[in-house]
Amino acid sequence: MLIVYFKFKFLRTNSEKYNKAALFLMKIFAVNFTMGVVTGIPMEFQFGTNWSKFSELTGGIIGQTLAMEGLFSFFLESSFLALFIFGEKLLGHKLHFVAGFLVFLGSWASGFFILATNAWMQHPVGYEILENGKYVLQNFSAIFDNPWLVPAFLHNQMASLVTSSFVVASIGAFYILSKKSEEYGKLFLKTGIIFGFIASNLVAFPTGDWNAKNVVKHQPASFAAMEGIFETEHGGAEIILVGQPNMLEKKLDNKIGVPNVLSFLTYQNWNTEVKGMNEFETEELPTNIPMLYYSYHIMVGLGTIFIAIMGLAILFLYRKTIYEYKTLLWVILFAAPFPYIANILGWYVAELGRQPYLVYGLLKTQEGISQTVSSGNTLFTLLGFMGLYALLGMLFLILVGQVIYKGPESKKI
Amino acid sequence: MAFPTFYAAVFSGFYLPLIMVLWLIIFRAISLEFRNKFDYQMWKDIWDKAFGISSLLLVLFFGMALGNIVRGVNLGGVENGVSTYEAHYFFLPLWNSSFSPLAENPGVIDWFTLLIGVVAVVTLSIHGSAWIILKTNSSINNQLKDVIHKLSFVLLVLTILSLAIWQIIKPNALYNFMDKPYLIVFPVFYFIGLFALIFSKKLKKDIYVFYASSLVILGGLTSSLASMFPVVLPSTNSINESLTIYNTSASNYGLSVALVWGTIGIILLVVYAIVQKRFMKGKIDDMEYGH
């Protein structure tokens, strides 16, 4: 999105600065894209390799959205990414912008189809279960009307925008602090802060809020676990800011909470009761409550810090003093990895929260595995992937670091 | 996933080879991406080798995969006349001690699948050479034409050999072609392509050589599938029936929906391909690209 913005600015202003900024970010995006593809293919495979029973039973439904993802978004994205990277001279600037826009469209459509799949697992709709246990598609459009889909999609996309804004702002801060390329540093910092400020607010409200309300409505047991409410509190629930779940005594240690706020946030009423974990059967509760609780709280905590950083930054940007305010630049420089952490934790919340189910309320996780694959084989491949991904992670950092070090003035691809 | 049962059975059954294919795909993709990131000869050499080796092994694996599909697997994991899994599931070891396709529980690698793997390597070496000749003015183009010429003889020998062995493993392997004679068109494609490759030095344009090797690939794959139809994965035991397109497909409603968006998607793909080809046509050396 930011790349398309820069290319658009270039077309409007005809200033070479914006064009170079767009191409520079595209280089970083290209490395990201490669990583995304190579680590994404195993995910498409694993539905069959590791979750074959799940695929056999639900393939008629999730197969639709997953295949649409490949056909409509992945091919769009990858076809035009090549043209965007290599084709500036061949295409001319207007078509080059179109290619960039199509890459953006492809990547967002990809997120949409993936989340349509996940939304169906979180809140299954439009299906029918046959006698042999198979799920067949009954209503195609219901999959895209799923109340879970739009909030989750927008939350996810805004979170991605927060991530890219922080990365762009962080690169900008680096160029200013290192006095390497101050012209681009200022451009990146400014753009990153503006987009980052808008996006980090939208992640929390309204999109995060919509999602939380969906969880209360459709997965109340998960909601209690992620908020850390062991006992139902009558007359309004407090919101937990800090505390460590103690699973043996079923309470929170070292708790700090603010009374009645959770009830207000959830139901817009200070006194509505929120169901605690004591009201659900143990089999209905998520299997790893502490992990779910921490994932959720760290995600929300980081999200709040992002708003604070970007809020402060935009204030100084408005007063035009940000470029001299070194402390804030250092904070922005080192903030870049944290949106990644928050994103991963957000997925932990979604996936751990759905446990013990694979398809919420219908199919348990343990019923979806590949029965013919032994645990020794999965351990073998897990170790292989861990080694390979560690290598990929290091190479990724080196390559992105090198692109940033060379700077936007560099001509090489 | 129009055939969820097939997908579920095959992907879990071929668990180990598929994961290895994934690792190879990853190496192949990152070699291509990373090679030119540092202007340093040793770095480039590493990724050139990684790309070459992973590509070679990948083709070998894909050929072996085709060999496995044609040969069939021990569906239901039958041991001593009793299924150990549900009838459509199986799990293949990488190999068994005899390396024989005739064993009760054949592995992924046996001498038949290995042969098909080699056939795939030879076929795609020809195809790759034809592509290089078509797209570049490189100094090795003349040598590559020799390579194509020699490899096409090798391919002819391998083809005859694998057909003979296939006939031994599966006595009625070619039944479909006798039952439905019009299916002969697929092997005919294959052999027209192959003979064109043998006489490739007489072909006037580089693109004809490329068409010929494309015809070999297309003809070879379609012939294999035509010989099996409607079976998609044969059973090597007599207890559990083979997987066919009928007993593995998704619901009719789901398939009809997918047909609609699938058609739209394929049309889009053709458009992308045309757009790309228009901008990337001609020999690479003559193109001006970059910024």
XYZ file of C-alpha atoms in Angstrom:
704
model
C 0.000 0.000 0.000
C 2.799 2.386 0.911
C 4.606 1.464 -2.282
C 1.556 2.265 -4.357
C 1.221 5.542 -2.447
C 4.791 6.537 -3.300
C 4.377 5.629 -6.960
C 1.128 7.586 -7.032
C 2.841 10.624 -5.494
C 5.502 10.317 -8.147
C 2.924 10.362 -10.909
C 1.272 13.386 -9.340
C 4.384 15.396 -8.546
C 6.793 13.896 -11.045
C 9.480 14.093 -8.380
C 12.037 11.335 -8.839
C 12.340 11.092 -5.050
C 8.981 9.339 -4.717
C 9.693 6.960 -7.551
C 12.964 5.883 -5.984
C 11.258 5.491 -2.630
C 8.666 3.195 -4.209
C 11.275 1.064 -5.927
C 13.369 0.908 -2.783
C 10.444 -0.368 -0.720
C 9.611 -2.800 -3.485
C 13.055 -4.368 -3.072
C 12.298 -4.984 0.581
C 8.832 -6.217 -0.307
C 10.327 -8.618 -2.857
C 12.508 -10.251 -0.200
C 9.474 -10.448 2.080
C 7.412 -11.891 -0.733
C 9.943 -14.630 -1.441
C 10.008 -15.544 2.225
C 6.236 -15.474 2.311
C 5.949 -17.775 -0.674
C 8.506 -20.328 0.433
C 7.122 -20.515 3.946
C 3.543 -20.341 2.658
C 3.747 -23.359 0.375
C 4.315 -25.727 3.327
C 1.088 -24.379 4.813
C -0.899 -25.351 1.744
C 0.753 -28.770 1.875
C 0.178 -29.356 5.555
C -3.605 -29.432 5.156
C -3.068 -32.719 3.387
C 0.126 -33.993 4.974
C -0.622 -33.340 8.632
C -4.366 -32.650 8.732
C -5.636 -35.148 6.218
C -8.786 -36.115 8.098
C -9.689 -32.441 8.425
C -9.109 -31.970 4.683
C -11.097 -35.042 3.807
C -14.056 -33.909 5.890
C -14.058 -30.196 5.147
C -12.132 -30.018 1.859
C -15.327 -29.368 -0.079
C -15.596 -26.058 1.782
C -12.147 -24.785 2.709
C -10.890 -26.043 -0.648
C -13.019 -23.389 -2.320
C -11.489 -20.418 -0.569
C -7.946 -21.771 -0.542
C -8.007 -22.526 -4.250
C -9.524 -19.112 -4.959
C -6.653 -17.586 -3.029
C -4.180 -19.292 -5.323
C -6.047 -18.568 -8.507
C -7.228 -15.024 -7.943
C -4.640 -13.473 -5.667
C -1.367 -15.333 -5.655
C -1.048 -15.441 -9.437
C -2.092 -11.796 -9.727
C 0.434 -10.750 -7.132
C 3.356 -12.785 -8.434
C 2.747 -12.062 -12.132
C 2.737 -8.331 -11.628
C 5.449 -8.272 -8.988
C 7.875 -9.458 -11.660
C 6.638 -6.765 -14.038
C 6.885 -4.119 -11.329
C 10.439 -5.021 -10.397
C 11.856 -5.581 -13.863
C 9.509 -3.683 -16.082
C 9.833 0.013 -15.300
C 11.387 0.831 -18.667
C 9.302 -1.646 -20.605
C 6.033 -0.431 -19.142
C 6.354 3.321 -18.757
C 5.370 4.988 -15.510
C 1.600 4.815 -15.769
C 1.503 1.090 -16.494
C 4.197 0.598 -13.909
C 1.863 2.160 -11.372
C -0.922 -0.146 -12.542
C 1.387 -3.155 -12.047
C 2.194 -1.952 -8.526
C -1.487 -1.446 -7.802
C -2.288 -4.972 -8.995
C 0.395 -6.376 -6.678
C -1.280 -4.522 -3.823
C -4.707 -5.763 -4.892
C -3.386 -9.327 -5.109
C -1.855 -9.287 -1.670
C -4.984 -7.864 -0.055
C -7.234 -10.318 -1.898
C -4.949 -13.078 -0.684
C -5.513 -11.978 2.912
C -9.237 -11.898 2.262
C -9.453 -15.487 1.009
C -7.191 -16.822 3.745
C -9.299 -15.095 6.365
C -12.471 -16.374 4.731
C -11.055 -19.851 5.321
C -10.094 -19.065 8.884
C -13.422 -17.333 9.553
C -15.217 -20.496 8.497
C -13.130 -22.499 10.983
C -13.871 -19.952 13.727
C -17.557 -19.638 12.925
C -18.746 -22.256 10.408
C -21.571 -21.215 8.073
C -23.189 -22.375 4.837
C -22.391 -26.055 5.350
C -24.250 -29.307 5.756
C -22.936 -32.442 7.450
C -23.556 -35.705 5.645
C -24.123 -39.052 7.320
C -20.534 -40.093 6.696
C -19.352 -37.041 8.642
C -18.336 -35.031 5.589
C -19.020 -31.325 5.387
C -20.477 -30.239 2.088
C -20.975 -26.734 0.818
C -24.573 -25.702 0.903
C -24.389 -21.984 0.312
C -21.379 -20.483 -1.405
C -22.186 -16.845 -0.691
C -22.666 -17.553 3.023
C -18.912 -18.143 3.297
C -18.329 -14.543 2.288
C -21.241 -13.204 4.354
C -19.725 -14.713 7.470
C -19.993 -12.131 10.287
C -16.532 -13.200 11.396
C -14.867 -12.395 8.074
C -14.916 -8.624 7.589
C -13.808 -7.655 11.117
C -11.023 -10.233 11.060
C -9.905 -9.202 7.572
C -9.809 -5.491 8.362
C -8.087 -6.082 11.694
C -5.472 -8.186 9.949
C -4.910 -5.692 7.130
C -4.657 -2.747 9.510
C -2.157 -4.705 11.575
C -0.127 -5.310 8.423
C -0.250 -1.605 7.676
C 0.956 -0.860 11.209
C 3.849 -3.239 10.620
C 4.881 -1.747 7.302
C 4.460 1.812 8.628
C 6.695 1.045 11.593
C 9.292 -0.529 9.318
C 9.238 2.454 6.952
C 9.394 4.929 9.853
C 12.190 2.920 11.418
C 14.225 2.993 8.195
C 13.593 6.722 8.052
C 14.808 7.144 11.640
C 17.896 5.121 10.780
C 18.757 7.321 7.794
C 18.325 10.479 9.860
C 20.230 9.240 12.906
C 23.062 7.830 10.825
C 23.040 10.957 8.593
C 23.190 8.553 5.677
C 20.479 9.838 3.448
C 18.513 12.501 5.267
C 16.282 13.488 2.372
C 14.837 9.979 2.131
C 15.011 9.580 5.884
C 12.614 12.462 6.357
C 10.309 11.221 3.626
C 10.128 7.712 5.088
C 9.753 8.929 8.650
C 6.954 11.312 7.785
C 5.016 8.827 5.654
C 5.536 6.016 8.145
C 4.273 8.118 11.036
C 1.160 9.362 9.234
C 0.134 5.932 8.011
C 1.230 4.325 11.276
C -0.826 6.710 13.386
C -3.987 6.114 11.395
C -3.491 2.360 11.179
C -2.545 1.747 14.812
C -5.728 3.487 15.898
C -7.851 1.540 13.433
C -6.367 -1.749 14.628
C -7.712 -1.110 18.101
C -10.895 0.696 17.236
C -13.103 -0.224 15.539
C -11.601 -3.415 14.073
C -10.166 -4.910 17.271
C -13.340 -4.044 19.107
C -15.491 -5.787 16.462
C -13.405 -8.913 16.766
C -13.632 -8.993 20.545
C -17.403 -8.679 20.293
C -17.481 -11.566 17.847
C -15.509 -13.683 20.298
C -17.896 -12.865 23.171
C -20.868 -13.715 21.024
C -19.640 -16.877 19.311
C -16.840 -18.212 21.541
C -17.666 -17.041 25.093
C -15.394 -19.634 26.713
C -12.417 -18.325 24.744
C -13.294 -14.773 25.713
C -13.250 -15.597 29.419
C -9.895 -17.334 29.031
C -8.256 -14.579 27.038
C -9.417 -11.869 29.438
C -8.349 -14.020 32.396
C -11.754 -14.136 34.098
C -11.891 -17.254 36.254
C -15.110 -16.460 38.102
C -18.155 -14.651 36.819
C -18.373 -11.259 38.500
C -21.853 -10.052 39.177
C -22.520 -6.377 38.734
C -19.833 -5.764 36.146
C -16.469 -7.281 35.229
C -13.095 -5.614 35.750
C -10.518 -5.425 32.988
C -7.252 -7.147 33.782
C -4.156 -5.121 33.003
C -1.517 -7.260 34.711
C -1.569 -10.681 36.340
C -0.318 -14.231 35.903
C -2.863 -17.021 35.577
C -2.489 -19.645 38.303
C -4.134 -22.698 36.830
C -3.968 -24.809 39.998
C -5.816 -22.376 42.241
C -7.829 -20.957 39.342
C -6.994 -17.341 40.018
C -4.726 -14.555 38.831
C -1.548 -13.792 40.785
C -0.381 -10.180 41.223
C -3.529 -8.870 39.625
C -4.092 -5.252 38.658
C -7.523 -4.577 37.228
C -9.854 -1.675 36.640
C -13.396 -2.399 37.849
C -16.337 -2.566 35.437
C -14.373 -1.462 32.358
C -14.565 -4.827 30.639
C -18.345 -4.863 30.905
C -18.473 -1.409 29.392
C -16.122 -2.241 26.525
C -17.996 -5.418 25.735
C -21.603 -4.434 26.224
C -21.496 -0.603 26.539
C -22.963 -1.043 30.012
C -20.893 -0.755 33.174
C -22.854 -3.410 35.061
C -23.500 -6.263 32.615
C -22.025 -9.512 33.816
C -19.327 -11.233 31.774
C -19.236 -15.023 31.985
C -16.177 -16.448 33.689
C -14.422 -19.722 32.963
C -16.265 -21.374 35.878
C -19.450 -21.413 33.802
C -18.068 -23.678 31.075
C -17.283 -27.385 30.954
C -13.549 -28.086 31.062
C -13.790 -29.747 27.641
C -15.134 -26.522 26.157
C -12.321 -24.334 27.474
C -9.222 -23.612 25.404
C -6.474 -26.131 26.106
C -3.670 -23.686 26.817
C -5.242 -20.922 28.874
C -2.052 -19.165 30.113
C -0.615 -18.946 26.604
C -3.876 -17.585 25.253
C -4.116 -15.084 28.102
C -0.549 -13.829 27.639
C -0.823 -13.671 23.858
C -3.919 -11.543 24.118
C -2.603 -9.247 26.831
C 0.785 -8.699 25.220
C -0.879 -8.031 21.875
C -3.231 -5.472 23.367
C -0.405 -3.964 25.446
C 1.833 -3.583 22.408
C -1.050 -2.137 20.406
C -1.542 0.514 23.077
C 2.170 1.339 23.048
C 2.078 1.657 19.241
C -0.710 4.203 19.492
C 1.276 6.098 22.121
C 4.494 6.150 20.062
C 2.742 7.190 16.878
C 0.595 9.729 18.729
C 3.669 11.351 20.206
C 5.464 11.214 16.886
C 2.639 12.837 14.983
C 2.543 15.637 17.552
C 6.221 16.386 17.015
C 5.786 15.975 13.282
C 3.046 18.586 13.350
C 5.332 20.947 15.250
C 8.099 20.062 12.768
C 10.560 19.324 15.579
C 10.650 15.561 15.227
C 13.856 15.471 13.187
C 15.797 16.992 16.074
C 14.148 14.944 18.787
C 16.692 12.131 18.874
C 15.233 10.073 21.735
C 11.972 9.557 19.884
C 13.854 8.654 16.702
C 15.757 5.979 18.604
C 12.491 4.617 19.993
C 11.009 4.485 16.492
C 14.168 2.844 15.174
C 13.946 0.001 17.662
C 10.151 -0.317 17.575
C 10.137 -2.024 14.158
C 10.211 -5.682 15.332
C 7.351 -5.268 17.792
C 4.437 -5.080 15.343
C 5.638 -8.438 13.992
C 5.427 -9.844 17.521
C 1.970 -8.364 18.001
C 0.804 -9.859 14.686
C 2.003 -13.327 15.605
C 0.400 -13.070 19.025
C -2.843 -12.006 17.370
C -2.818 -15.261 15.412
C -2.034 -17.135 18.622
C -5.130 -15.587 20.166
C -7.259 -16.609 17.188
C -5.925 -20.156 17.013
C -5.444 -20.964 20.701
C -8.798 -19.370 21.396
C -10.482 -21.763 18.978
C -9.093 -24.796 20.813
C -10.033 -27.513 21.530
C -11.768 -27.240 18.163
C -10.497 -27.182 14.619
C -13.895 -26.127 13.324
C -15.483 -24.330 16.245
C -18.113 -26.360 18.034
C -18.033 -29.158 15.443
C -14.692 -30.827 14.896
C -12.065 -31.313 17.586
C -8.426 -30.741 16.712
C -7.461 -34.291 17.567
C -10.078 -35.603 15.123
C -8.482 -33.780 12.195
C -4.989 -35.230 12.161
C -3.409 -37.613 9.668
C -3.778 -41.010 11.264
C -1.239 -42.704 9.058
C 1.618 -40.321 9.831
C 3.515 -41.318 12.962
C 4.735 -38.767 15.495
C 8.327 -39.747 14.773
C 7.890 -38.653 11.193
C 6.342 -35.338 12.155
C 9.128 -34.688 14.656
C 11.681 -35.370 11.923
C 10.084 -32.903 9.539
C 9.502 -30.358 12.318
C 13.209 -30.371 13.146
C 13.994 -30.020 9.444
C 11.713 -27.015 9.116
C 13.124 -25.415 12.255
C 16.645 -25.650 10.897
C 15.647 -24.403 7.468
C 13.574 -21.502 8.821
C 16.373 -20.443 11.160
C 18.634 -20.244 8.111
C 15.969 -18.370 6.146
C 15.467 -15.934 9.009
C 19.144 -15.088 9.128
C 19.380 -14.678 5.367
C 16.285 -12.487 5.428
C 17.790 -10.139 8.002
C 21.089 -9.956 6.130
C 19.403 -9.204 2.817
C 16.972 -6.613 4.109
C 19.806 -5.068 6.109
C 21.873 -4.872 2.955
C 19.086 -3.217 0.952
C 18.650 -0.630 3.698
C 22.386 -0.086 3.991
C 22.753 0.550 0.268
C 19.898 3.011 0.417
C 17.286 4.220 -2.065
C 19.898 5.904 -4.281
C 21.375 2.547 -5.236
C 20.505 1.348 -8.709
C 20.995 -2.373 -8.251
C 18.073 -4.697 -7.901
C -9.455 -29.423 -3.505
C -12.191 -30.647 -5.737
C -11.199 -34.144 -4.628
C -10.757 -33.814 -0.862
C -10.479 -37.533 -0.182
C -7.809 -37.969 -2.824
C -5.907 -34.954 -1.543
C -6.133 -36.096 2.076
C -5.051 -39.652 1.265
C -2.203 -38.772 -1.079
C -0.724 -35.937 0.972
C -0.638 -37.884 4.210
C 0.414 -41.105 2.475
C 3.335 -39.476 0.686
C 4.190 -37.461 3.795
C 7.975 -37.807 3.803
C 8.663 -37.313 0.081
C 6.290 -34.337 -0.052
C 8.022 -32.594 2.829
C 11.331 -33.179 1.089
C 9.862 -31.733 -2.094
C 8.944 -28.688 -0.022
C 12.492 -28.284 1.212
C 13.752 -28.519 -2.349
C 11.194 -25.964 -3.541
C 12.316 -23.611 -0.797
C 15.971 -23.974 -1.742
C 15.200 -23.521 -5.398
C 13.186 -20.370 -4.821
C 15.647 -18.721 -2.463
C 18.631 -19.540 -4.680
C 16.973 -17.699 -7.503
C 16.103 -14.768 -5.278
C 19.369 -14.478 -3.349
C 21.924 -15.171 -6.045
C 22.399 -11.613 -7.185
C 22.021 -9.892 -3.845
C 25.757 -9.731 -3.313
C 28.214 -9.047 -6.086
C 30.638 -11.648 -4.847
C 31.634 -14.693 -6.888
C 31.673 -17.220 -4.054
C 28.174 -16.194 -2.960
C 26.875 -16.608 -6.501
C 28.575 -19.991 -6.862
C 26.876 -21.277 -3.741
C 23.419 -20.327 -4.965
C 24.084 -21.547 -8.492
C 24.892 -24.958 -7.082
C 21.983 -24.905 -4.669
C 19.677 -24.015 -7.556
C 21.086 -26.716 -9.814
C 21.035 -29.501 -7.267
C 17.591 -28.688 -5.871
C 16.130 -28.383 -9.382
C 17.636 -31.690 -10.450
C 16.374 -33.510 -7.368
C 12.973 -31.877 -7.709
C 12.539 -33.178 -11.238
C 13.707 -36.617 -10.122
C 11.140 -36.530 -7.301
C 8.338 -35.411 -9.601
C 9.174 -38.223 -11.991
C 9.168 -40.686 -9.110
C 5.836 -39.248 -7.983
C 4.378 -40.035 -11.395
C 5.920 -43.501 -11.127
C 4.242 -44.013 -7.772
C 0.863 -42.879 -9.061
C 1.080 -45.168 -12.068
C 2.343 -48.131 -10.035
C -0.177 -47.681 -7.212
C 0.176 -47.982 -3.449
C -0.895 -50.333 -0.711
C -4.229 -48.630 -0.013
C -5.520 -49.273 3.480
C -2.058 -50.446 4.549
C -2.943 -54.126 4.077
C -0.771 -56.563 5.998
C -1.465 -60.305 5.831
C -4.828 -59.662 4.232
C -6.025 -57.126 6.841
C -6.309 -53.352 6.411
C -4.554 -51.338 9.117
C -6.064 -47.978 8.076
C -9.329 -46.764 6.607
C -9.632 -48.124 3.060
C -8.480 -44.963 1.266
C -5.542 -44.106 3.529
C -1.975 -45.372 3.279
C 1.520 -44.463 4.362
C 4.483 -45.058 2.127
C 7.978 -45.646 3.474
C 10.736 -43.992 1.471
C 11.849 -47.438 0.366
C 11.589 -51.033 1.422
C 14.488 -53.452 1.598
C 13.821 -55.053 -1.792
C 13.439 -51.799 -3.795
C 10.904 -53.732 -5.836
C 7.642 -52.348 -7.255
C 6.155 -55.807 -6.895
C 6.527 -55.947 -3.078
C 3.417 -56.152 -0.906
C 4.111 -52.724 0.548
C 6.152 -50.842 -2.063
C 8.102 -47.743 -1.064
C 8.385 -44.343 -2.720
C 11.728 -45.266 -4.254
C 11.936 -48.545 -6.117
C 13.649 -49.390 -9.387
C 10.538 -48.652 -11.435
C 9.838 -45.216 -9.929
C 13.544 -44.409 -10.107
C 13.441 -45.189 -13.832
C 10.478 -42.857 -14.317
C 12.400 -40.256 -12.305
C 15.308 -40.533 -14.744
C 12.878 -40.243 -17.662
C 11.614 -36.990 -16.143
C 15.157 -35.663 -15.696
C 16.047 -36.425 -19.317
C 12.781 -34.968 -20.638
C 13.119 -31.749 -18.707
C 16.812 -31.412 -19.565
C 15.760 -31.382 -23.205
C 12.988 -28.912 -22.451
C 15.323 -26.617 -20.512
C 17.927 -26.708 -23.293
C 15.264 -25.838 -25.842
C 14.184 -22.899 -23.679
C 17.733 -21.545 -23.349
C 18.233 -21.794 -27.110
C 14.951 -20.003 -27.657
C 15.511 -17.177 -25.177
C 19.240 -16.423 -25.382
C 22.092 -15.890 -27.812
C 24.497 -17.704 -25.532
C 27.687 -19.278 -26.828
C 26.608 -22.752 -25.724
C 23.518 -22.836 -27.936
C 25.212 -25.035 -30.521
C 26.391 -27.476 -27.887
C 22.877 -27.543 -26.442
C 21.506 -28.526 -29.836
C 23.846 -31.533 -29.732
C 22.696 -32.307 -26.221
C 19.057 -32.291 -27.301
C 19.867 -34.540 -30.212
C 21.685 -37.104 -28.045
C 19.264 -36.983 -25.143
C 16.310 -37.581 -27.418
C 17.826 -40.962 -28.356
C 18.323 -41.721 -24.682
C 14.699 -40.764 -24.082
C 13.509 -43.068 -26.826
C 15.382 -46.007 -25.277
C 14.123 -45.157 -21.797
C 10.566 -44.837 -23.084
C 10.603 -48.291 -24.618
C 12.264 -49.744 -21.530
C 9.754 -48.202 -19.096
C 6.789 -49.230 -21.229
C 8.069 -52.814 -21.229
C 8.612 -52.844 -17.477
C 5.234 -51.236 -16.887
C 3.645 -54.000 -18.914
C 5.375 -56.539 -16.651
C 4.304 -54.853 -13.404
C 0.768 -54.168 -14.563
C -0.233 -56.729 -17.165
C -3.248 -54.726 -18.357
C -1.594 -51.318 -18.242
C -2.603 -50.419 -21.776
C -6.170 -51.726 -21.559
C -7.736 -48.258 -21.706
C -6.176 -47.595 -25.097
C -7.723 -50.746 -26.535
C -11.054 -50.098 -24.929
C -11.222 -46.477 -26.046
C -9.031 -46.248 -29.180
C -9.406 -42.463 -29.453
C -7.172 -42.144 -26.386
C -4.292 -43.214 -28.659
C -4.072 -39.555 -29.654
C -2.098 -38.794 -26.459
C 0.737 -41.284 -27.011
C 0.743 -40.214 -30.650
C 1.446 -36.639 -29.488
C 4.286 -37.955 -27.393
C 5.931 -39.844 -30.197
C 5.486 -37.051 -32.758
C 7.257 -34.747 -30.287
C 9.979 -37.270 -29.608
C 10.708 -37.921 -33.278
C 10.737 -34.196 -33.963
C 13.384 -33.900 -31.239
C 15.467 -36.657 -32.768
C 15.467 -34.736 -36.035
C 15.631 -31.390 -34.232
C 18.718 -30.265 -36.144
C 16.623 -30.173 -39.291
C 13.961 -27.937 -37.718
C 14.220 -24.438 -39.131
C 13.216 -22.355 -36.141
C 14.274 -22.610 -32.506
C 10.685 -22.363 -31.389
C 9.802 -25.605 -33.200
C 12.278 -27.484 -30.996
C 10.598 -25.963 -27.980
C 7.167 -26.957 -29.287
C 8.432 -30.494 -29.839
C 9.696 -30.859 -26.272
C 6.448 -29.316 -24.957
C 4.553 -31.912 -26.963
C 6.632 -34.684 -25.373
C 5.821 -33.469 -21.862
C 2.147 -32.919 -22.608
C 1.803 -36.228 -24.447
C 3.677 -38.160 -21.767
C 1.590 -36.837 -18.888
C -1.753 -37.123 -20.662
C -0.932 -40.657 -21.842
C -0.154 -41.752 -18.284
C -3.408 -40.286 -17.010
C -5.425 -41.626 -19.943
C -4.114 -45.124 -19.277
C -5.444 -44.952 -15.715
C -8.720 -43.052 -16.125
C -10.968 -42.927 -14.113
C -8.576 -44.268 -11.489
C -6.388 -41.619 -9.872
C -4.494 -43.878 -7.503
C -4.444 -47.636 -8.108
C -4.475 -50.057 -5.213
C -1.759 -52.714 -5.189
C -3.826 -55.079 -3.044
C -7.022 -56.857 -3.885
C -8.869 -55.891 -0.690
C -9.296 -52.140 -1.057
C -10.477 -50.672 -4.327
C -8.496 -48.038 -6.214
C -9.222 -44.355 -5.738
C -11.131 -42.920 -8.683
C -12.398 -39.496 -9.558
C -15.860 -40.666 -8.534
C -15.187 -41.984 -5.050
C -13.013 -39.023 -4.024
C -14.831 -35.950 -5.334
C -16.504 -33.123 -3.433
C -20.258 -32.493 -3.567
C -21.891 -31.644 -6.874
C -22.975 -28.219 -5.678
C -19.463 -27.376 -4.533
C -17.972 -28.569 -7.805
C -20.407 -26.558 -9.893
C -19.626 -23.392 -7.917
C -15.923 -24.044 -8.323
C -16.372 -24.571 -12.047
C -17.746 -21.045 -12.380
C -15.020 -19.225 -10.486
C -12.393 -21.614 -11.776
C -13.241 -20.674 -15.354
C -13.062 -16.971 -14.542
C -9.736 -17.544 -12.801
C -8.234 -19.455 -15.713
C -9.272 -16.717 -18.131
C -7.556 -14.170 -15.879
C -4.426 -16.336 -15.804
C -4.320 -16.469 -19.585
C -4.618 -12.678 -19.649
C -1.720 -12.300 -17.162
C 0.385 -14.682 -19.200
C -0.308 -12.773 -22.415
C 0.503 -9.449 -20.724
C 3.762 -10.847 -19.403
C 4.759 -12.485 -22.653
C 4.112 -9.259 -24.538
C 6.493 -7.361 -22.330
C 9.075 -10.089 -21.991
C 9.202 -11.390 -25.554
C 12.384 -11.886 -27.546
C 15.829 -12.993 -26.460
C 16.921 -11.926 -23.009
C 20.203 -10.448 -24.243
C 18.346 -8.111 -26.595
C 16.055 -6.815 -23.899
C 16.548 -3.647 -21.996
C 15.193 -4.032 -18.535
C 15.812 -2.772 -15.040
C 15.514 0.844 -14.145
